PDB file of C-alpha atoms in Angstrom:
ATOM      1  CA  UNK A   1      -5.132  -9.945-180.746  1.00 50.00           C
ATOM      2  CA  UNK A   2      -5.715 -11.191-184.262  1.00 59.00           C
ATOM      3  CA  UNK A   3      -8.500 -10.081-186.569  1.00 59.00           C
ATOM      4  CA  UNK A   4      -9.023 -11.384-190.104  1.00 63.00           C
ATOM      5  CA  UNK A   5     -10.588  -8.483-192.022  1.00 60.00           C
ATOM      6  CA  UNK A   6     -11.381 -10.719-195.015  1.00 65.00           C
ATOM      7  CA  UNK A   7     -13.701 -12.973-193.007  1.00 69.00           C
ATOM      8  CA  UNK A   8     -14.636 -10.659-190.148  1.00 64.00           C
ATOM      9  CA  UNK A   9     -13.459 -13.175-187.576  1.00 66.00           C
ATOM     10  CA  UNK A  10     -11.413 -12.706-184.442  1.00 62.00           C
ATOM     11  CA  UNK A  11      -8.498 -15.126-184.700  1.00 62.00           C
ATOM     12  CA  UNK A  12      -7.306 -15.095-181.087  1.00 59.00           C
ATOM     13  CA  UNK A  13      -8.888 -15.202-177.647  1.00 52.00           C
ATOM     14  CA  UNK A  14      -9.943 -12.022-175.884  1.00 50.00           C
ATOM     15  CA  UNK A  15     -11.082 -12.166-172.278  1.00 52.00           C
ATOM     16  CA  UNK A  16     -14.361 -10.895-170.875  1.00 51.00           C
ATOM     17  CA  UNK A  17     -14.502 -12.653-167.559  1.00 54.00           C
ATOM     18  CA  UNK A  18     -15.167 -16.283-168.395  1.00 49.00           C
ATOM     19  CA  UNK A  19     -16.116 -15.529-172.025  1.00 50.00           C
ATOM     20  CA  UNK A  20     -13.331 -16.166-174.543  1.00 55.00           C
ATOM     21  CA  UNK A  21     -14.488 -13.953-177.412  1.00 69.00           C
ATOM     22  CA  UNK A  22     -15.808 -10.388-177.679  1.00 76.00           C
ATOM     23  CA  UNK A  23     -19.557  -9.819-177.655  1.00 86.00           C
ATOM     24  CA  UNK A  24     -21.272 -10.208-181.023  1.00 89.00           C
ATOM     25  CA  UNK A  25     -24.318  -7.949-181.238  1.00 92.00           C
ATOM     26  CA  UNK A  26     -26.970  -7.783-183.944  1.00 92.00           C
ATOM     27  CA  UNK A  27     -26.697  -4.117-184.952  1.00 91.00           C
ATOM     28  CA  UNK A  28     -26.151  -0.533-183.786  1.00 92.00           C
ATOM     29  CA  UNK A  29     -29.485  -0.587-181.935  1.00 95.00           C
ATOM     30  CA  UNK A  30     -28.314  -3.365-179.592  1.00 95.00           C
ATOM     31  CA  UNK A  31     -27.708  -2.353-175.973  1.00 95.00           C
ATOM     32  CA  UNK A  32     -24.206  -2.783-174.591  1.00 95.00           C
ATOM     33  CA  UNK A  33     -22.125  -2.333-171.470  1.00 93.00           C
ATOM     34  CA  UNK A  34     -18.482  -3.294-171.130  1.00 90.00           C
ATOM     35  CA  UNK A  35     -14.915  -2.405-170.334  1.00 89.00           C
ATOM     36  CA  UNK A  36     -12.299  -0.052-171.764  1.00 88.00           C
ATOM     37  CA  UNK A  37     -10.252  -1.772-174.463  1.00 87.00           C
ATOM     38  CA  UNK A  38     -12.890  -4.406-175.189  1.00 89.00           C
ATOM     39  CA  UNK A  39     -13.916  -5.212-178.760  1.00 89.00           C
ATOM     40  CA  UNK A  40     -17.512  -5.613-179.937  1.00 91.00           C
ATOM     41  CA  UNK A  41     -18.663  -7.022-183.284  1.00 90.00           C
ATOM     42  CA  UNK A  42     -21.858  -5.790-184.963  1.00 91.00           C
ATOM     43  CA  UNK A  43     -22.973  -8.783-186.989  1.00 87.00           C
ATOM     44  CA  UNK A  44     -25.498  -7.153-189.347  1.00 87.00           C
ATOM     45  CA  UNK A  45     -23.407  -4.175-190.387  1.00 83.00           C
ATOM     46  CA  UNK A  46     -20.010  -5.862-190.158  1.00 83.00           C
ATOM     47  CA  UNK A  47     -18.462  -3.273-187.857  1.00 88.00           C
ATOM     48  CA  UNK A  48     -15.776  -3.917-185.235  1.00 90.00           C
ATOM     49  CA  UNK A  49     -15.978  -1.466-182.302  1.00 92.00           C
ATOM     50  CA  UNK A  50     -13.478  -0.534-179.596  1.00 91.00           C
ATOM     51  CA  UNK A  51     -14.754   0.498-176.146  1.00 92.00           C
ATOM     52  CA  UNK A  52     -12.942   3.716-175.137  1.00 92.00           C
ATOM     53  CA  UNK A  53     -14.000   3.795-171.471  1.00 93.00           C
ATOM     54  CA  UNK A  54     -15.703   1.568-168.934  1.00 93.00           C
ATOM     55  CA  UNK A  55     -19.485   1.481-169.383  1.00 94.00           C
ATOM     56  CA  UNK A  56     -21.179   0.187-166.201  1.00 93.00           C
ATOM     57  CA  UNK A  57     -24.085  -2.225-166.598  1.00 93.00           C
ATOM     58  CA  UNK A  58     -26.406   0.392-165.047  1.00 95.00           C
ATOM     59  CA  UNK A  59     -25.390   2.855-167.809  1.00 94.00           C
ATOM     60  CA  UNK A  60     -25.812   0.481-170.769  1.00 94.00           C
ATOM     61  CA  UNK A  61     -27.060   2.093-173.962  1.00 97.00           C
ATOM     62  CA  UNK A  62     -27.335   1.362-177.667  1.00 96.00           C
ATOM     63  CA  UNK A  63     -24.156   1.112-179.710  1.00 95.00           C
ATOM     64  CA  UNK A  64     -25.295   4.108-181.768  1.00 95.00           C
ATOM     65  CA  UNK A  65     -25.743   6.279-178.657  1.00 97.00           C
ATOM     66  CA  UNK A  66     -22.433   5.105-177.180  1.00 97.00           C
ATOM     67  CA  UNK A  67     -20.651   5.996-180.426  1.00 95.00           C
ATOM     68  CA  UNK A  68     -22.330   9.414-180.540  1.00 96.00           C
ATOM     69  CA  UNK A  69     -21.180  10.078-176.961  1.00 96.00           C
ATOM     70  CA  UNK A  70     -17.591   8.997-177.845  1.00 95.00           C
ATOM     71  CA  UNK A  71     -17.597   5.995-175.491  1.00 95.00           C
ATOM     72  CA  UNK A  72     -16.881   3.615-178.373  1.00 94.00           C
ATOM     73  CA  UNK A  73     -15.382   4.014-181.831  1.00 93.00           C
ATOM     74  CA  UNK A  74     -15.650   2.018-185.023  1.00 92.00           C
ATOM     75  CA  UNK A  75     -12.333   0.384-185.944  1.00 87.00           C
ATOM     76  CA  UNK A  76     -13.113  -1.366-189.185  1.00 79.00           C
ATOM     77  CA  UNK A  77     -15.816  -3.125-191.071  1.00 77.00           C
ATOM     78  CA  UNK A  78     -16.267  -6.265-193.099  1.00 70.00           C
ATOM     79  CA  UNK A  79     -19.096  -7.497-195.278  1.00 65.00           C
ATOM     80  CA  UNK A  80     -22.069  -7.956-192.945  1.00 59.00           C
ATOM     81  CA  UNK A  81     -25.662  -8.991-193.527  1.00 60.00           C
ATOM     82  CA  UNK A  82     -26.585  -5.423-194.465  1.00 56.00           C
ATOM     83  CA  UNK A  83     -27.961  -2.785-192.150  1.00 49.00           C
TER      84      UNK A  83
END
């Protein structure tokens, strides 16, 4: 997987079923569900997240709550729109 930290762009394809790129959410208050090892981009704050365990669709929660419960972690950040 390639990630350009200067621009905040994923430079290679990452699979999520039929979707080629990782989900891009607005901010830490966005709800999310996904799979272990998946990447998520928070557009407003410029944070790249890694999903640490499977999160079923029925158990979706906000990014902030998932981070607080150690189901995701922040990998890096780039200049976002400001949060």
